[in-house]
PDB file of C-alpha atoms in Angstrom:
ATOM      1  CA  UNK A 165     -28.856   6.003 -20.478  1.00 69.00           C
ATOM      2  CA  UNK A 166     -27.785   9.547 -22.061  1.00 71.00           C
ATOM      3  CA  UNK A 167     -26.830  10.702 -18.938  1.00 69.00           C
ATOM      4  CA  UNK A 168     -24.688   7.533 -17.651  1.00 73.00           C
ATOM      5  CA  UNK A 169     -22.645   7.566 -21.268  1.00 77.00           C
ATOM      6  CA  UNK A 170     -21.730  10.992 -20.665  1.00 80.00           C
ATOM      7  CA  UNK A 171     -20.471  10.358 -17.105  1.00 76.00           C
ATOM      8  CA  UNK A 172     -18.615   7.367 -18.745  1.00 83.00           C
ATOM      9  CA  UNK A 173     -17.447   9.731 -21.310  1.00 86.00           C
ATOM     10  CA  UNK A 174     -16.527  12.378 -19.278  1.00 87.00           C
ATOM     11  CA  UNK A 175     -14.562   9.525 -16.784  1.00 86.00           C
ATOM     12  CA  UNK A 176     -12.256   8.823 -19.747  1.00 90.00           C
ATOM     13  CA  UNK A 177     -11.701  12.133 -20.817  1.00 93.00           C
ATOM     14  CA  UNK A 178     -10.390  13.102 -17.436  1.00 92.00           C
ATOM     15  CA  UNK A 179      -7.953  10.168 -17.468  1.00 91.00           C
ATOM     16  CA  UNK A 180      -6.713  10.852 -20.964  1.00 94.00           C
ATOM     17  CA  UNK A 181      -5.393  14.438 -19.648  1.00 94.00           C
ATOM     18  CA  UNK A 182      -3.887  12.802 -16.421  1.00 92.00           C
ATOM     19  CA  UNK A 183      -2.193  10.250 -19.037  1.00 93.00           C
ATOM     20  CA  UNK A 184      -1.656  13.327 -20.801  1.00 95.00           C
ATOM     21  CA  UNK A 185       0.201  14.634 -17.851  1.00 94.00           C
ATOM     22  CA  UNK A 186       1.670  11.656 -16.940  1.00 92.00           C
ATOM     23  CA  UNK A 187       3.669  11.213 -20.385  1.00 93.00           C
ATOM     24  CA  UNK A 188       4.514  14.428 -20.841  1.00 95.00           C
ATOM     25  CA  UNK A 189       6.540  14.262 -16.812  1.00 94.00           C
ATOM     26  CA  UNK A 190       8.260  11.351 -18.171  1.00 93.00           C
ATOM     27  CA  UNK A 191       9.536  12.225 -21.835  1.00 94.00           C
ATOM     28  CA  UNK A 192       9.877  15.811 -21.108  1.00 93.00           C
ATOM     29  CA  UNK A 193      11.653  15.721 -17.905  1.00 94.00           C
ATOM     30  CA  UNK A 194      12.959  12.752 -17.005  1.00 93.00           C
ATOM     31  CA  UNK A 195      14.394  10.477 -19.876  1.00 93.00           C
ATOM     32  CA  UNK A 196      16.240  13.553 -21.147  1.00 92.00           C
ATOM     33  CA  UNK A 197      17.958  13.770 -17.967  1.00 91.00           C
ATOM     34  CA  UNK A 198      18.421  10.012 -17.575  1.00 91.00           C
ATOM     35  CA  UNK A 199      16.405   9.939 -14.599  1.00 92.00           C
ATOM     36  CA  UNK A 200      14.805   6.380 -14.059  1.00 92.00           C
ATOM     37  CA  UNK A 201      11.611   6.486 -12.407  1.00 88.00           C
ATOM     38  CA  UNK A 202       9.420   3.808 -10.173  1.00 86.00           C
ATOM     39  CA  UNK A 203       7.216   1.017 -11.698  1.00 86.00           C
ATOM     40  CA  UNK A 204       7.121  -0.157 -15.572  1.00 89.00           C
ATOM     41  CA  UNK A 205       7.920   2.884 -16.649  1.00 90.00           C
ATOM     42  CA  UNK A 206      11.197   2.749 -15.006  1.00 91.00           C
ATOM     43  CA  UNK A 207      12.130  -0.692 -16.999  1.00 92.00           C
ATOM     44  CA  UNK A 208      11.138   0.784 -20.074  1.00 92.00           C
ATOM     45  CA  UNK A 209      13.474   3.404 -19.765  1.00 92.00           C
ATOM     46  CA  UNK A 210      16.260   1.653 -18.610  1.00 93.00           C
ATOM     47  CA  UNK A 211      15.402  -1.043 -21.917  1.00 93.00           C
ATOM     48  CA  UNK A 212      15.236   2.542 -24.404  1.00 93.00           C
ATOM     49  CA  UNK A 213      19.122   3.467 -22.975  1.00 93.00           C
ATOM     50  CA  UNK A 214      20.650   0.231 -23.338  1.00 92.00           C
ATOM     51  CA  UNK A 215      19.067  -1.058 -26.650  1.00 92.00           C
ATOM     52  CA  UNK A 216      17.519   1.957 -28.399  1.00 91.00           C
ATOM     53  CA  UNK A 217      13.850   0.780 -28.331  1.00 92.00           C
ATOM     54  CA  UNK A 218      11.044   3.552 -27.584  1.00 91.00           C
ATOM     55  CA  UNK A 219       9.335   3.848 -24.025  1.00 92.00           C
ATOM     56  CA  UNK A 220       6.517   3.577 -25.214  1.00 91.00           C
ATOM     57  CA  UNK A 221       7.078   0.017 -26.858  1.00 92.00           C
ATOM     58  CA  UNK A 222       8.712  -1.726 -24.100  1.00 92.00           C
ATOM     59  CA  UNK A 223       5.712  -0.216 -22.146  1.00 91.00           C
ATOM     60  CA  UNK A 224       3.414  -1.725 -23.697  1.00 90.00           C
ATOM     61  CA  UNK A 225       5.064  -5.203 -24.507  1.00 91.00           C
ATOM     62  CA  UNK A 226       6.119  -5.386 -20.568  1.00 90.00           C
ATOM     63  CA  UNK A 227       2.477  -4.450 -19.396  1.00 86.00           C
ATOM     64  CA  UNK A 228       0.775  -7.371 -22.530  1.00 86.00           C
ATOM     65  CA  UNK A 229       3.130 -10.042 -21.029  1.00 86.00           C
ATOM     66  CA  UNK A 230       2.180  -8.779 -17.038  1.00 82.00           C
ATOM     67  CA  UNK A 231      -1.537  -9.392 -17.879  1.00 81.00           C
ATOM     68  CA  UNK A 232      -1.053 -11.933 -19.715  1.00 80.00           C
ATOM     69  CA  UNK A 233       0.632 -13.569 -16.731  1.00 78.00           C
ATOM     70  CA  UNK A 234      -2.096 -11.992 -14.177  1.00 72.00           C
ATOM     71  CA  UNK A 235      -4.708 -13.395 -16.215  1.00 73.00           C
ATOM     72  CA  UNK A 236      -3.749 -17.100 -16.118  1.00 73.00           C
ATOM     73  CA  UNK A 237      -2.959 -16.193 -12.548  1.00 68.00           C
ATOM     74  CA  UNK A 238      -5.899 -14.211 -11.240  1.00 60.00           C
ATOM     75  CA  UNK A 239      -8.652 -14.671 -14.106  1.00 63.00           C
ATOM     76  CA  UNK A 240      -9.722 -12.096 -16.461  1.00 59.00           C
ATOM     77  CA  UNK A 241     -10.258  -9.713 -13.424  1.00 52.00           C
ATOM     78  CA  UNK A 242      -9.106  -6.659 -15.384  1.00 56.00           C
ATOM     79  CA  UNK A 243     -11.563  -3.688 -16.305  1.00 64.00           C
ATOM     80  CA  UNK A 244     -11.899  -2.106 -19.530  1.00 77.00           C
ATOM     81  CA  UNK A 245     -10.327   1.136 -17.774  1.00 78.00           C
ATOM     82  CA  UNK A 246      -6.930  -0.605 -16.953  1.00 78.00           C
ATOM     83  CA  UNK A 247      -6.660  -1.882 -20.462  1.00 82.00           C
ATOM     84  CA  UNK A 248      -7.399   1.531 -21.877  1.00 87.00           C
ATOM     85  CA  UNK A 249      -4.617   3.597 -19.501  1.00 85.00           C
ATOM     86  CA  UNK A 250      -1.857   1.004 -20.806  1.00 85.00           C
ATOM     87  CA  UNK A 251      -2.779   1.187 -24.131  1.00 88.00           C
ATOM     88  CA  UNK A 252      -3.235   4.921 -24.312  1.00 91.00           C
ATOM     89  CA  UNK A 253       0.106   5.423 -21.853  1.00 90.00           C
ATOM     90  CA  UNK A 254       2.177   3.486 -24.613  1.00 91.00           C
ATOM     91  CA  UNK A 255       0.844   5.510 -27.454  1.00 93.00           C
ATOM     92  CA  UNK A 256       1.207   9.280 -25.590  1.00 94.00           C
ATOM     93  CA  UNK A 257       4.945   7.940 -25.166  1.00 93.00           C
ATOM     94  CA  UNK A 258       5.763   6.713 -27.992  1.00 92.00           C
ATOM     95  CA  UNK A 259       4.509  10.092 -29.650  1.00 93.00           C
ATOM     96  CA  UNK A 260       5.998  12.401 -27.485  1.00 94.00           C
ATOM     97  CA  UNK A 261       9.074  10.895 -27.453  1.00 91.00           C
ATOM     98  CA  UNK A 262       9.155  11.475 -30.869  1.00 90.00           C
ATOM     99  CA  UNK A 263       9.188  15.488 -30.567  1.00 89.00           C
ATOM    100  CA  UNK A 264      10.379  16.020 -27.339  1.00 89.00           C
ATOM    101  CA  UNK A 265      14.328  15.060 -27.351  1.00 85.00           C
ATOM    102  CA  UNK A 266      16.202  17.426 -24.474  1.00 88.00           C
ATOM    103  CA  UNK A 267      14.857  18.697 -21.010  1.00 85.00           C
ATOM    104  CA  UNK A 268      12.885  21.087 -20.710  1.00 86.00           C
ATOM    105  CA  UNK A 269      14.988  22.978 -18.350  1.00 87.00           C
ATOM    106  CA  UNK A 270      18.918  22.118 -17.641  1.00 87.00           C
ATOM    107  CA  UNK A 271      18.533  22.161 -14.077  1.00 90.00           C
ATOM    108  CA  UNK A 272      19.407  18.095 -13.222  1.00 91.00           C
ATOM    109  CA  UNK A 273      16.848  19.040  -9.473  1.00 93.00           C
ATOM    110  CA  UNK A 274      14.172  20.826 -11.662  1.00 93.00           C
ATOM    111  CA  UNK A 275      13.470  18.089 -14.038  1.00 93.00           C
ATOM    112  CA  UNK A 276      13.198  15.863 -10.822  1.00 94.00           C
ATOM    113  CA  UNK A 277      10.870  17.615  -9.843  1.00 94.00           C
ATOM    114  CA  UNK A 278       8.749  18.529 -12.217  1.00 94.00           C
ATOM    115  CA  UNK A 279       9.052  15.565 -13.708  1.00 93.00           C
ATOM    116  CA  UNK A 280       7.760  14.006 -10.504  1.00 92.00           C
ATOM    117  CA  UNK A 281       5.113  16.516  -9.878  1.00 94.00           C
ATOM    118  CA  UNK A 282       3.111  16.050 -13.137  1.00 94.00           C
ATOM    119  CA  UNK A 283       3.507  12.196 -12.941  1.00 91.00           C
ATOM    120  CA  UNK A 284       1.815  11.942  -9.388  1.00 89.00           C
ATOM    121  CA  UNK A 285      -0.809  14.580 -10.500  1.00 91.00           C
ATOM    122  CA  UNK A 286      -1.336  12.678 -13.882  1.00 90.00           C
ATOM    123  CA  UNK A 287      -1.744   8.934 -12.081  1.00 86.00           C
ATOM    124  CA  UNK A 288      -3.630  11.113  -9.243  1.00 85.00           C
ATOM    125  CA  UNK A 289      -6.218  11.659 -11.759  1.00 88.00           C
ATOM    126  CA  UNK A 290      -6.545   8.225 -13.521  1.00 85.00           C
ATOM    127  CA  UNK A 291      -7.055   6.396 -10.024  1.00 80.00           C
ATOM    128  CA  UNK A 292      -9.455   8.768  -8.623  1.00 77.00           C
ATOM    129  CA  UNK A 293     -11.509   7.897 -11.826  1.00 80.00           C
ATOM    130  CA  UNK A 294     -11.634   4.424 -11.255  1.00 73.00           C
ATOM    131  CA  UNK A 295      -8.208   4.135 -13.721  1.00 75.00           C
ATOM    132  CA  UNK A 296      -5.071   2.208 -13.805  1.00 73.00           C
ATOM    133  CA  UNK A 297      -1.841   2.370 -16.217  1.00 73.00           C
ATOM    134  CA  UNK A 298      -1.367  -1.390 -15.526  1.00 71.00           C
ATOM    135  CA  UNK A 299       2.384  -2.365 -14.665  1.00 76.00           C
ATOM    136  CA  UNK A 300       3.728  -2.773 -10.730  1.00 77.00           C
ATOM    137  CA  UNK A 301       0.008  -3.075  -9.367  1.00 69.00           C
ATOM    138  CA  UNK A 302      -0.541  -6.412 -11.236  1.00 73.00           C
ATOM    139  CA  UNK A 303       2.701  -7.650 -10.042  1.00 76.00           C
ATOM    140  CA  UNK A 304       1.490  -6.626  -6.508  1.00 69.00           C
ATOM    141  CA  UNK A 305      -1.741  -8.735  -6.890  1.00 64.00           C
ATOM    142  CA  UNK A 306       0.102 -11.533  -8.160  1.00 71.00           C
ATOM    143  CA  UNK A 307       2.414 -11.511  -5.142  1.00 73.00           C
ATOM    144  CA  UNK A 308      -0.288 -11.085  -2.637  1.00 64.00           C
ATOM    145  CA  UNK A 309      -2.219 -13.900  -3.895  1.00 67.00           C
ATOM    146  CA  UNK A 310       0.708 -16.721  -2.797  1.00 73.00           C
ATOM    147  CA  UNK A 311       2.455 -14.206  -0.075  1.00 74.00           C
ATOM    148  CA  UNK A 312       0.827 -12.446   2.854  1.00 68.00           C
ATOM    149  CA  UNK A 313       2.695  -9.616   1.560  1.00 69.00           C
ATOM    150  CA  UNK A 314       1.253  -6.186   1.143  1.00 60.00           C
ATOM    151  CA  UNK A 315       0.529  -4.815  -2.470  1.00 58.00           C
ATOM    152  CA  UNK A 316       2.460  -1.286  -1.095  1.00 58.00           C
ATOM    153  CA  UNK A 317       5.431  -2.986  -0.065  1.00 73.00           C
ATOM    154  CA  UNK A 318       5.368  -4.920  -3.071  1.00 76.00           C
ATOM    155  CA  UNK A 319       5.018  -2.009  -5.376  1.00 76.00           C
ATOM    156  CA  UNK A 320       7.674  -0.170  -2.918  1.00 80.00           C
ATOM    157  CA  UNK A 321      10.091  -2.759  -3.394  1.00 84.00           C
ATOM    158  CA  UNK A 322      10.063  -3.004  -7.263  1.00 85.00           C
ATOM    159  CA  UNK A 323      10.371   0.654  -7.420  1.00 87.00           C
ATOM    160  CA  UNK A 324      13.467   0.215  -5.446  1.00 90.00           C
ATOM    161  CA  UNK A 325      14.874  -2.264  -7.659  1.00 90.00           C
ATOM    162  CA  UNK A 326      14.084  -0.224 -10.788  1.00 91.00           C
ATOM    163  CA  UNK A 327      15.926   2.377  -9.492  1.00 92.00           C
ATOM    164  CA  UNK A 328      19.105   1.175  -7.919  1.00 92.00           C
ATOM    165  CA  UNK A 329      19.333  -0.734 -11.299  1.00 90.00           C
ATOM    166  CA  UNK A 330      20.296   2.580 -13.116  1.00 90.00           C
ATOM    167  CA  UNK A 331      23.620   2.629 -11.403  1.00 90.00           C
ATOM    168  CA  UNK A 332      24.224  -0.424 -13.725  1.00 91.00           C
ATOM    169  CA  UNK A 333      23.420   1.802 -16.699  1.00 90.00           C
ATOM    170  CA  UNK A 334      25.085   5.016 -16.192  1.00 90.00           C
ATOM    171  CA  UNK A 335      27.528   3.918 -13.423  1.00 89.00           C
ATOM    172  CA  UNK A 336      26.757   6.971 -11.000  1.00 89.00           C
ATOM    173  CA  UNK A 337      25.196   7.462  -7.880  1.00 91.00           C
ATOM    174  CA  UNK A 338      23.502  11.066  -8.644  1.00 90.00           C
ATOM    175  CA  UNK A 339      21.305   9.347 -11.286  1.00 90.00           C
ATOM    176  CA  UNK A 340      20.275   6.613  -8.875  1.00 92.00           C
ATOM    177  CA  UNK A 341      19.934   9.093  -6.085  1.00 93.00           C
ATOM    178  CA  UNK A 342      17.654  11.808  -8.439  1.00 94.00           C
ATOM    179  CA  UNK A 343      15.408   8.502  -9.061  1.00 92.00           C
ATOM    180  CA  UNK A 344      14.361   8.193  -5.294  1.00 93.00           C
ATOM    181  CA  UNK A 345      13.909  11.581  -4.761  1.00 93.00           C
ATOM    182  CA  UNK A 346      11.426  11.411  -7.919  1.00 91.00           C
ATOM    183  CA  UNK A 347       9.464   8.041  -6.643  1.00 89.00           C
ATOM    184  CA  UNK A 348       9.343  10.392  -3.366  1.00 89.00           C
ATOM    185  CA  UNK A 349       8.017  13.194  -4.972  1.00 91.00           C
ATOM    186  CA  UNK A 350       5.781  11.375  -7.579  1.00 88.00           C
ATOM    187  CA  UNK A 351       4.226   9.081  -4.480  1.00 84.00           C
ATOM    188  CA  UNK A 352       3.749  12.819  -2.208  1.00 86.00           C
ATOM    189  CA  UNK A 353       1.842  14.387  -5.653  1.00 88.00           C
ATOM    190  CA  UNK A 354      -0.360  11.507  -6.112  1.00 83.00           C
ATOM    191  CA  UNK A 355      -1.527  11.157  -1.865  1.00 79.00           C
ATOM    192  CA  UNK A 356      -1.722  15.113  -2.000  1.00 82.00           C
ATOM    193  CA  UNK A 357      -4.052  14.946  -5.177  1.00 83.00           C
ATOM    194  CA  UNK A 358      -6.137  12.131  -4.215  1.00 75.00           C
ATOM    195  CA  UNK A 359      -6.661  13.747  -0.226  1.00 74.00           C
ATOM    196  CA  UNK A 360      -7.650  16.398  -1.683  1.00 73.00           C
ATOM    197  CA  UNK A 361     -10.242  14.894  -4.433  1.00 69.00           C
ATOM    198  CA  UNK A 362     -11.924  13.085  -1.206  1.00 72.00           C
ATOM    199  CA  UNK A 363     -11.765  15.408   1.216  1.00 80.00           C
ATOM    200  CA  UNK A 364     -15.282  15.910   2.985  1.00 86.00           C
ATOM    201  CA  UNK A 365     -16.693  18.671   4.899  1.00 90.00           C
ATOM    202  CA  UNK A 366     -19.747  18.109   7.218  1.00 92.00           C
ATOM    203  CA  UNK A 367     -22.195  21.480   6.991  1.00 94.00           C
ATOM    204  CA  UNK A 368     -24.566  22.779   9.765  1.00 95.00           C
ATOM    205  CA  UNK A 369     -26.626  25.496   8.394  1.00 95.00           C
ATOM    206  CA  UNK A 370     -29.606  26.923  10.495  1.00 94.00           C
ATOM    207  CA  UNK A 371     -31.659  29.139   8.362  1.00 92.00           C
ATOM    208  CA  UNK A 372     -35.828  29.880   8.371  1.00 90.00           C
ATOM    209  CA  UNK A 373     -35.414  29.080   4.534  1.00 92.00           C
ATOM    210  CA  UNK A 374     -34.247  25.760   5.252  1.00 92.00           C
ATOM    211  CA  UNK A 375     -36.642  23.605   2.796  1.00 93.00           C
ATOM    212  CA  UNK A 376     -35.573  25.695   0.107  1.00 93.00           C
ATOM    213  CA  UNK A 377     -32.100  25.287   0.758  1.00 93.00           C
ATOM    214  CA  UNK A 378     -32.824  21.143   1.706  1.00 93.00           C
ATOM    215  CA  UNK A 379     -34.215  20.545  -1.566  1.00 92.00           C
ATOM    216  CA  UNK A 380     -31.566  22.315  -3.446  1.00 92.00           C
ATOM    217  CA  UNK A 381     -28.891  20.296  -1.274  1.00 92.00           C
ATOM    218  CA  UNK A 382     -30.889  16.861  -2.033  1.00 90.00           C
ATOM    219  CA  UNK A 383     -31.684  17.714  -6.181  1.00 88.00           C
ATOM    220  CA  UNK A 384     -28.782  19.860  -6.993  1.00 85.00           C
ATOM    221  CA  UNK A 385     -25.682  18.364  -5.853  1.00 83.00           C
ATOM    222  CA  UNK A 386     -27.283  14.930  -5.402  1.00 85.00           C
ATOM    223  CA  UNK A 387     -26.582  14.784  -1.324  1.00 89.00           C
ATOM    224  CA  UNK A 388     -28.235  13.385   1.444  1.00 90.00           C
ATOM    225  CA  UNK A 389     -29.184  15.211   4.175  1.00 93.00           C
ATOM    226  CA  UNK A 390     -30.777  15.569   7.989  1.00 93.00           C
ATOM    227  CA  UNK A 391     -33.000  18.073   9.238  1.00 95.00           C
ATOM    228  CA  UNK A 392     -33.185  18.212  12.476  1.00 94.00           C
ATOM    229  CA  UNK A 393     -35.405  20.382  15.530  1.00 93.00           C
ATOM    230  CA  UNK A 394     -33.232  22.776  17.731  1.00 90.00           C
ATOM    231  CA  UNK A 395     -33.720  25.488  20.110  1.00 90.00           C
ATOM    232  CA  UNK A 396     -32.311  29.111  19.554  1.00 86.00           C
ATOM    233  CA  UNK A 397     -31.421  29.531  23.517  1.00 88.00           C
ATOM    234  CA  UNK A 398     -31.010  32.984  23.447  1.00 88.00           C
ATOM    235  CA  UNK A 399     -34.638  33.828  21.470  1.00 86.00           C
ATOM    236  CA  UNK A 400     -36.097  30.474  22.861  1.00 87.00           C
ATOM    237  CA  UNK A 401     -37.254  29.649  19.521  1.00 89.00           C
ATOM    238  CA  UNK A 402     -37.739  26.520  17.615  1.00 90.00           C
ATOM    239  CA  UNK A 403     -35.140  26.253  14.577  1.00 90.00           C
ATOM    240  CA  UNK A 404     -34.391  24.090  11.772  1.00 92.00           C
ATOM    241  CA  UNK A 405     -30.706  22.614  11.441  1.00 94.00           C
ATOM    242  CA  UNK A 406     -29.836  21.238   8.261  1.00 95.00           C
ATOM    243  CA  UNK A 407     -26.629  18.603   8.439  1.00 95.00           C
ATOM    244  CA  UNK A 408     -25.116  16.977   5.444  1.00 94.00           C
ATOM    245  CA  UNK A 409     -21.808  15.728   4.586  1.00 93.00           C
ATOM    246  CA  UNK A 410     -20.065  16.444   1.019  1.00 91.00           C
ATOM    247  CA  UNK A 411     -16.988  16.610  -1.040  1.00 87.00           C
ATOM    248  CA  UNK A 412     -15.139  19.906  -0.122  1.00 84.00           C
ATOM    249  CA  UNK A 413     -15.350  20.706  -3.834  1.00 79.00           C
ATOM    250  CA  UNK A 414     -19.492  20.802  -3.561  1.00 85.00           C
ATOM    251  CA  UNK A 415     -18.966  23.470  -0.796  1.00 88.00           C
ATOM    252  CA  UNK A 416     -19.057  26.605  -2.773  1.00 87.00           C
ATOM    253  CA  UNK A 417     -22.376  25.734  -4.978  1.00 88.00           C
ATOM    254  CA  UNK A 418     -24.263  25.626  -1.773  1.00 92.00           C
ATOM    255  CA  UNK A 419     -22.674  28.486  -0.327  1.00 92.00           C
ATOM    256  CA  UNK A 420     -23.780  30.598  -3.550  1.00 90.00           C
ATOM    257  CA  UNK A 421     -27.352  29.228  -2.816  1.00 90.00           C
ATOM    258  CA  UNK A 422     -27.316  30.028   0.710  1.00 93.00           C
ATOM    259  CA  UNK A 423     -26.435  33.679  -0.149  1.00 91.00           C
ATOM    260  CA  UNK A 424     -29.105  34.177  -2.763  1.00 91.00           C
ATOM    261  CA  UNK A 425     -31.834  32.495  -0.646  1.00 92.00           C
ATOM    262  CA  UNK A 426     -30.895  33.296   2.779  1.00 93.00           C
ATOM    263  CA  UNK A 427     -27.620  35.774   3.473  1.00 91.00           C
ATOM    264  CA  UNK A 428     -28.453  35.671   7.519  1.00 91.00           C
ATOM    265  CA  UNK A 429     -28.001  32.159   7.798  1.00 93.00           C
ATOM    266  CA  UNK A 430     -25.892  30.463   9.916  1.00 93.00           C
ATOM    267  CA  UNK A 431     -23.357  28.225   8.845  1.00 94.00           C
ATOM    268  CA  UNK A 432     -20.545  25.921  10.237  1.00 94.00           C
ATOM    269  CA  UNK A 433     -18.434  23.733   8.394  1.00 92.00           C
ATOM    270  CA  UNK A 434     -15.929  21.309   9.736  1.00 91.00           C
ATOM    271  CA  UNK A 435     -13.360  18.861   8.306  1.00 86.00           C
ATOM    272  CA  UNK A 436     -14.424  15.460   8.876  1.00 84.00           C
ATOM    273  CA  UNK A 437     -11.371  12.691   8.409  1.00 75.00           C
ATOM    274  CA  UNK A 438     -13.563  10.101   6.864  1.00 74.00           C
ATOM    275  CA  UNK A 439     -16.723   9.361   5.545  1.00 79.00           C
ATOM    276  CA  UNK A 440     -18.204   5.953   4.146  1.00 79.00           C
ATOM    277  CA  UNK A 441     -21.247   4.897   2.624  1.00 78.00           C
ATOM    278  CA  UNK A 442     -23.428   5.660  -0.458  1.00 75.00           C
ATOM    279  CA  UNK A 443     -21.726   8.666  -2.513  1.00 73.00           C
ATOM    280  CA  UNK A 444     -18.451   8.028  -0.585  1.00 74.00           C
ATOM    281  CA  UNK A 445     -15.748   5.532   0.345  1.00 70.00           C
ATOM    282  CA  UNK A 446     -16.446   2.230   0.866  1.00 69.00           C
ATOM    283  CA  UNK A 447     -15.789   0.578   4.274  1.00 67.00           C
ATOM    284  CA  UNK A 448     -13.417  -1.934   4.184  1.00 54.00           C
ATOM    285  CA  UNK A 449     -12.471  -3.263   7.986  1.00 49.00           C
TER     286      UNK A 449
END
């Protein structure tokens, strides 16, 4: 029980930072250039330069009515993680928009992408928790419920529309055109971050030590693994050849093991493009 709450704990700590990260793109970077980003974000900034009314506000009123909508649409489907990102998105804008009043840096390219950069890496982080900050994803589900249409070109298409709809507000096409290249960048930062979170690596190490190492592999890191019977051809000897698959990041424990029990093993390690199953992704075809 101790040791789920502080996994749980630990989950929503790591989103708060990429919220962190996410809010801090936004007010820091891109409303004080007048950049209009994708999603609900993007509406509530447009809303703050025509009326006045904080980000973080419209945010949150926009995202209450969307699941309010989704609700009566697709049932109280919504996990307690969702409602948290919204809620905790609206309040790290609404703060920080209070302190933070001109760019960062006066270069109109810079805050684009910067300003991109730290919102992909900030959402990045809340969805490979398990996370969501609410807003064009319910729309999405809504849609696909009634349309075979897909939730990406859904989500894709409002960003579009977000957009393009700055023209209306500042009547000029750089603004428009520094939008698209920070849905671009912001969409690039979150697949780069996420690719990189679930990258695997598939490990072949032959070593005499290999029980010690197995067990380490199986308690330590919490990994499955394969032994297997082999022949060394060139000392016709019988060898054991561990195999077991693992998040890139888990790499360099094991490594540190294998030095301090073994330095002469052998080791190969490979890229592998996918991977499902317990501990990994689930298989959806």
């Amino acid at each position: 029980m101790k040791q789920k709450f502080v996994g749980q704990f630990r989950s929503y700590l790591i989103m708060t930072v990429g919220l962190l990260m996410y809010s801090f793109g936004v007010t820091a970077f891109l409303i004080p250039s007048k950049i209009i980003g994708g999603g609900v974000t993007g509406i509530a900034t447009v809303i703050y330069f025509v009326t006045g009314i904080k980000t973080g506000y419209a945010y949150f009123l926009i995202n209450s009515l969307l699941i309010v909508m989704a609700i009566r649409s697709l049932g109280a489907s919504f996990g307690v993680k969702t409602l948290y990102g919204l809620t905790m998105m609206s309040l790290f804008l609404s703060l920080m928009q209070q302190y933070i009043t001109t760019a960062i840096v006066d270069d109109m390219f810079l805050n684009t992408i910067l300003g991109g950069l730290l919102c992909g890496l900030g959402l990045g982080i809340v969805f490979n928790e398990g996370g969501s900050s609410g807003g064009t994803d319910i729309i999405a589900m809504m849609v696909n419920k009634y349309r075979n249409i897909s939730p990406g070109k859904v989500i894709l298409l409002c960003d579009v529309v977000i957009i393009g709809s700055s023209y209306f507000v500042f009547h000029t096409l750089d603004k428009m055109v520094y939008g698209y290249v920070s849905m671009w960048v912001v969409s690039y930062a979150i697949d780069a971050y996420l690719n990189g979170a679930k990258q695997s690596v598939q490990m072949f190490i032959f070593s005499e030590k290999y029980e010690e190492l197995a067990d380490f592999i199986n308690h330590e890191t919490n990994r499955g693994l394969t032994v297997f019977d082999g022949t060394g051809w060139y000392t016709k000897r019988n060898v054991k050849m561990i195999m077991t698959v693992i998040r890139k990041r888990e790499a360099a424990p094991i490594f540190r093991k294998i030095k301090e029990i073994d330095p002469n093993a052998f080791i190969s390690q490979n890229s592998v493009m996918g991977v499902y199953g317990d501990g990994f992704d689930v298989l959806k075809y």
